DNA sequence: CGGATTTGACCAGCGC
DNA sequence: GCGCTGGTCAAATCCG
């Protein structure tokens, strides 16, 4: 697959243009420097207007970057969908005689980095009458440290582990969780390492939460919002639920927000594009503020700006 | 001490 | 009916 990632590097030198002009102006008429305290109001207004224009331009630039990012995201989403549909066709042909189709229809996506969402109401997708009627099943993959043995997926909800099994087709154990935030919440979660890539945790969610999220908001109401996908335009390290490992967990969650697709059956969960962009901007901002290089550069830029303006 | 986790036992569905 | 497998239960254990 092509790696057409959008560069998210912010050009912090935009400020330097402003500063340089100011410096040149001051240098050109040296006597003005001494009278900086008595800057005319007009000049100050001009500086402010210039600053406003600069911020507007920067905002425009970021908006364009975000638009490109969203386009890449949707194209990747489509490519992934094609891949999944191709795989499911192949699996269906190869495993038509296999028993326990239901389990396989959930698990076939576990070999891929990404997300699938399926409903058991789909024809031939599930044969268990218990779950087929209304249970919503979704899967997400979480990238973790392979050396970390814990099967913990921090998704913003509170889970209680009630079982663990070693399954036939995967040497790593599968953990079973129930949502413990609300006693009546029917949501269950299965977490298992991918057989092909032990660094990937595959979390399968069954049902929908009937309560508000315990912590943190998210693009994904089921998966929660503790972590996000660096390959899908958002990066952050999780800090919500307690974990045995101190290493940050990066979630690969290519799931689109509910309502992104036209064929969604839940109009109440539809999210319009500006809202998505706003969330993306927030997450990008959050990730940027966690980058020490960015904060250092920002601090340098701000201090430079403050010094230039001589408060 | 109470809540969370572990883990062996048990149950249900499915194929033979 | 039997065996295999996934899913769940619940007592034991752990931990803050």
XYZ file of C-alpha atoms (C1' of nucleotides) in Angstrom:
343
model
C 0.000 0.000 0.000
C 1.201 3.430 -0.766
C 2.325 5.597 2.055
C 0.829 8.901 1.175
C 0.738 10.343 4.634
C 0.150 13.975 5.042
C 2.958 15.879 6.639
C 1.690 17.434 9.811
C 4.750 19.498 10.501
C 3.802 23.010 11.329
C 5.958 25.682 9.818
C 6.788 27.700 12.880
C 8.904 30.027 10.833
C 5.799 31.884 9.845
C 6.493 34.009 12.869
C 9.993 34.743 11.758
C 8.674 36.646 8.797
C 6.832 38.955 11.112
C 9.740 39.290 13.485
C 12.247 39.836 10.745
C 10.246 42.649 9.269
C 9.939 44.275 12.645
C 13.642 43.919 13.296
C 14.541 45.311 9.892
C 12.193 48.202 10.434
C 13.799 49.010 13.752
C 17.284 48.621 12.427
C 16.571 50.854 9.466
C 15.672 53.827 11.654
C 17.707 53.283 14.759
C 16.333 56.279 16.619
C 12.878 54.773 16.588
C 14.112 51.925 18.793
C 14.543 54.230 21.761
C 11.009 55.504 21.439
C 9.386 52.092 21.335
C 7.530 52.840 24.529
C 5.593 55.522 22.713
C 4.425 53.428 19.810
C 1.615 55.225 18.047
C -1.789 53.576 18.284
C -1.994 53.383 14.516
C 1.196 51.376 14.326
C -0.031 49.069 17.055
C -3.274 48.540 15.192
C -1.318 47.759 12.078
C 0.727 45.199 13.939
C -2.441 43.633 15.268
C -3.987 43.512 11.815
C -0.845 41.952 10.482
C -0.943 39.415 13.289
C -4.579 38.693 12.537
C -3.787 38.135 8.887
C -0.956 35.845 9.822
C -3.172 33.807 12.126
C -5.884 33.668 9.483
C -3.387 32.424 6.924
C -2.144 29.830 9.357
C -5.678 28.769 10.109
C -6.387 28.467 6.401
C -3.257 26.419 5.942
C -4.244 24.073 8.755
C -7.749 23.751 7.350
C -6.332 22.780 3.971
C -4.040 20.237 5.619
C -6.969 18.828 7.502
C -9.067 18.563 4.371
C -6.307 16.664 2.609
C -5.950 14.497 5.667
C -9.646 13.677 5.683
C -9.545 12.834 1.993
C -6.638 10.470 2.546
C -8.449 8.988 5.500
C -11.581 8.234 3.502
C -9.618 6.819 0.603
C -7.723 4.552 2.972
C -11.009 3.591 4.553
C -12.386 2.615 1.161
C -9.268 0.624 0.316
C -9.530 -1.190 3.608
C -13.197 -1.936 2.984
C -12.321 -3.423 -0.406
C -9.630 -5.557 1.198
C -11.988 -6.763 3.887
C -14.716 -7.612 1.416
C -12.233 -9.519 -0.746
C -10.948 -11.379 2.291
C -14.412 -12.221 3.491
C -15.277 -13.627 0.080
C -12.171 -15.799 0.154
C -12.812 -16.868 3.718
C -16.393 -17.742 2.959
C -15.324 -19.905 0.052
C -12.561 -21.632 1.971
C -14.331 -22.055 5.251
C -17.792 -22.839 4.067
C -17.537 -26.288 5.527
C -15.959 -25.210 8.748
C -17.956 -25.251 11.884
C -18.548 -22.288 14.117
C -18.927 -19.815 11.402
C -20.047 -17.234 13.831
C -16.745 -17.129 15.608
C -14.903 -16.906 12.349
C -17.022 -14.136 10.976
C -15.952 -12.124 13.961
C -12.337 -13.083 13.830
C -11.406 -12.914 10.210
C -10.544 -9.300 10.546
C -8.098 -9.976 13.302
C -5.361 -10.619 10.834
C -5.486 -7.080 9.643
C -4.715 -3.788 11.239
C -7.893 -1.874 11.294
C -11.480 -2.072 12.136
C -14.567 -3.828 11.033
C -18.054 -3.335 12.157
C -20.711 -5.836 11.474
C -24.151 -6.610 12.623
C -25.336 -10.105 13.159
C -28.461 -9.258 11.278
C -26.374 -9.580 8.129
C -27.360 -12.654 6.263
C -25.087 -15.658 6.716
C -22.818 -13.709 8.969
C -23.856 -15.381 12.163
C -25.856 -18.412 13.055
C -26.188 -18.071 16.802
C -29.815 -17.152 17.419
C -28.940 -15.713 20.810
C -26.782 -12.940 19.440
C -27.958 -12.667 15.901
C -31.161 -10.827 16.512
C -30.013 -7.464 17.770
C -26.470 -7.667 19.091
C -24.131 -5.262 17.431
C -20.619 -6.604 16.950
C -17.621 -4.481 16.254
C -13.915 -5.136 16.229
C -10.982 -2.864 16.755
C -7.263 -3.505 16.744
C -4.880 -1.998 19.238
C -1.162 -1.766 18.727
C 0.694 -2.527 21.951
C 4.098 -3.522 23.141
C 4.562 -7.223 22.215
C 6.408 -7.771 25.480
C 3.395 -6.552 27.379
C 1.394 -9.653 28.235
C -1.646 -7.866 29.569
C -4.795 -8.106 27.503
C -5.941 -4.664 28.478
C -7.465 -2.376 25.902
C -7.987 1.049 27.354
C -11.007 2.444 25.625
C -12.540 4.729 28.171
C -14.991 2.243 29.583
C -14.708 0.220 32.741
C -14.460 -3.533 32.231
C -14.464 -6.525 34.525
C -12.690 -9.631 33.353
C -14.776 -12.742 33.826
C -12.925 -15.365 31.897
C -9.957 -16.355 29.814
C -9.597 -19.135 27.279
C -7.000 -20.452 24.902
C -8.685 -20.903 21.569
C -7.929 -23.420 18.912
C -6.741 -21.105 16.167
C -4.625 -18.809 18.286
C -1.926 -19.724 20.823
C -2.474 -16.567 22.794
C -5.314 -16.613 25.317
C -8.573 -14.781 24.766
C -9.864 -12.648 27.608
C -13.557 -12.004 28.246
C -14.748 -8.727 29.728
C -18.080 -7.309 30.799
C -18.804 -3.630 31.106
C -18.793 -2.933 34.822
C -19.561 0.764 34.689
C -23.308 0.107 34.696
C -24.680 -3.116 36.179
C -27.297 -3.368 33.471
C -24.932 -2.665 30.600
C -25.030 -5.670 28.243
C -21.791 -4.928 26.429
C -19.154 -7.624 26.378
C -15.649 -7.487 25.062
C -13.257 -10.169 23.893
C -9.580 -9.349 23.671
C -7.015 -11.542 22.001
C -3.635 -11.014 20.451
C -3.430 -11.388 16.731
C -2.003 -14.744 15.753
C 0.110 -13.152 13.065
C 1.251 -10.059 14.880
C 1.479 -10.411 18.662
C 1.854 -6.681 19.005
C -1.736 -6.246 17.904
C -4.576 -6.740 20.322
C -7.895 -7.521 18.701
C -10.862 -6.363 20.738
C -14.311 -7.572 19.765
C -17.239 -5.687 21.242
C -20.715 -7.167 21.502
C -23.703 -4.986 22.106
C -24.047 -1.317 22.804
C -23.525 0.624 25.986
C -26.697 1.883 27.601
C -24.901 4.512 29.612
C -22.537 7.395 29.199
C -18.865 6.718 28.750
C -16.934 6.385 31.985
C -14.031 8.487 30.868
C -12.966 10.445 27.848
C -14.891 11.067 24.690
C -14.115 9.514 21.390
C -14.707 9.169 17.729
C -15.821 5.701 18.509
C -18.645 5.377 21.002
C -17.986 1.716 21.493
C -14.267 1.656 21.478
C -14.056 4.742 23.593
C -11.524 7.480 23.210
C -8.525 6.705 25.261
C -6.314 6.134 22.316
C -6.248 6.968 18.698
C -4.624 5.957 15.540
C -1.504 7.687 14.336
C -2.085 6.257 10.887
C -5.517 7.717 10.720
C -4.611 11.253 11.513
C -4.720 11.226 15.281
C -2.152 10.308 17.874
C -2.306 10.300 21.604
C -1.100 8.237 24.464
C -3.626 6.853 26.840
C -3.932 7.838 30.440
C -7.431 6.835 31.384
C -7.745 3.402 32.913
C -5.085 1.916 35.116
C -2.813 -0.506 33.355
C -0.169 -2.911 34.425
C 2.244 -1.585 31.872
C 3.556 1.921 32.086
C 4.313 2.010 28.389
C 1.967 4.130 26.341
C -0.463 2.187 24.241
C -1.155 3.284 20.714
C -4.484 2.258 19.288
C -4.933 1.491 15.644
C -8.532 2.331 15.137
C -9.508 2.824 11.558
C -13.134 2.804 12.474
C -15.056 5.644 11.054
C -17.263 7.497 13.445
C -20.822 6.315 13.483
C -22.738 8.088 10.826
C -19.740 8.597 8.594
C -21.191 6.153 6.162
C -24.380 6.769 4.308
C -25.759 3.327 4.904
C -25.671 3.605 8.661
C -28.852 2.624 10.363
C -28.486 4.986 13.295
C -29.270 8.553 12.338
C -28.911 9.723 15.907
C -25.241 8.902 15.814
C -24.499 10.664 12.612
C -21.606 13.061 12.787
C -21.266 15.781 10.220
C -17.973 16.466 8.592
C -17.171 19.733 10.376
C -17.678 17.999 13.689
C -15.268 15.274 12.678
C -12.799 17.882 11.561
C -13.165 19.646 14.862
C -12.468 16.433 16.747
C -9.497 15.740 14.531
C -8.154 19.220 15.135
C -8.537 18.750 18.874
C -6.739 15.449 18.763
C -3.986 16.813 16.573
C -3.597 19.730 18.951
C -3.479 17.347 21.890
C -0.831 15.246 20.222
C 1.190 18.295 19.276
C 1.184 19.634 22.804
C 2.561 16.320 23.984
C 5.498 16.603 21.638
C 8.388 18.155 23.588
C 9.964 19.441 20.377
C 6.778 21.224 19.486
C 6.363 22.775 22.920
C 9.992 23.872 22.920
C 9.599 25.448 19.502
C 6.353 27.056 20.585
C 7.962 28.431 23.727
C 10.861 29.799 21.694
C 8.476 31.382 19.227
C 6.360 32.939 21.964
C 9.348 34.222 23.911
C 10.758 35.671 20.718
C 7.460 37.347 20.012
C 7.240 38.743 23.537
C 10.792 40.065 23.407
C 10.185 41.689 20.066
C 7.106 43.450 21.289
C 8.850 44.706 24.432
C 5.843 44.712 26.753
C -12.042 -5.773 53.688
C -14.074 -5.126 49.286
C -13.450 -5.201 44.523
C -10.891 -7.117 40.673
C -8.613 -10.998 38.650
C -7.567 -15.853 37.965
C -8.714 -20.342 36.707
C -10.894 -24.785 36.659
C -15.495 -26.512 36.001
C -19.561 -26.418 33.629
C -22.818 -25.557 29.759
C -24.429 -25.150 25.023
C -23.902 -25.555 20.070
C -22.227 -28.122 16.345
C -20.364 -31.938 13.483
C -19.693 -36.738 13.033
C -24.453 -39.988 21.932
C -19.817 -38.366 21.960
C -16.159 -35.253 21.406
C -14.604 -30.681 20.375
C -14.825 -25.879 21.041
C -16.244 -21.298 22.606
C -18.465 -18.922 26.229
C -19.779 -18.312 31.109
C -19.861 -19.186 36.077
C -18.102 -18.974 40.530
C -14.857 -20.119 44.146
C -10.217 -19.002 45.186
C -6.838 -15.688 45.146
C -4.756 -11.216 44.749
C -4.214 -6.453 45.698
C -4.818 -1.684 47.118
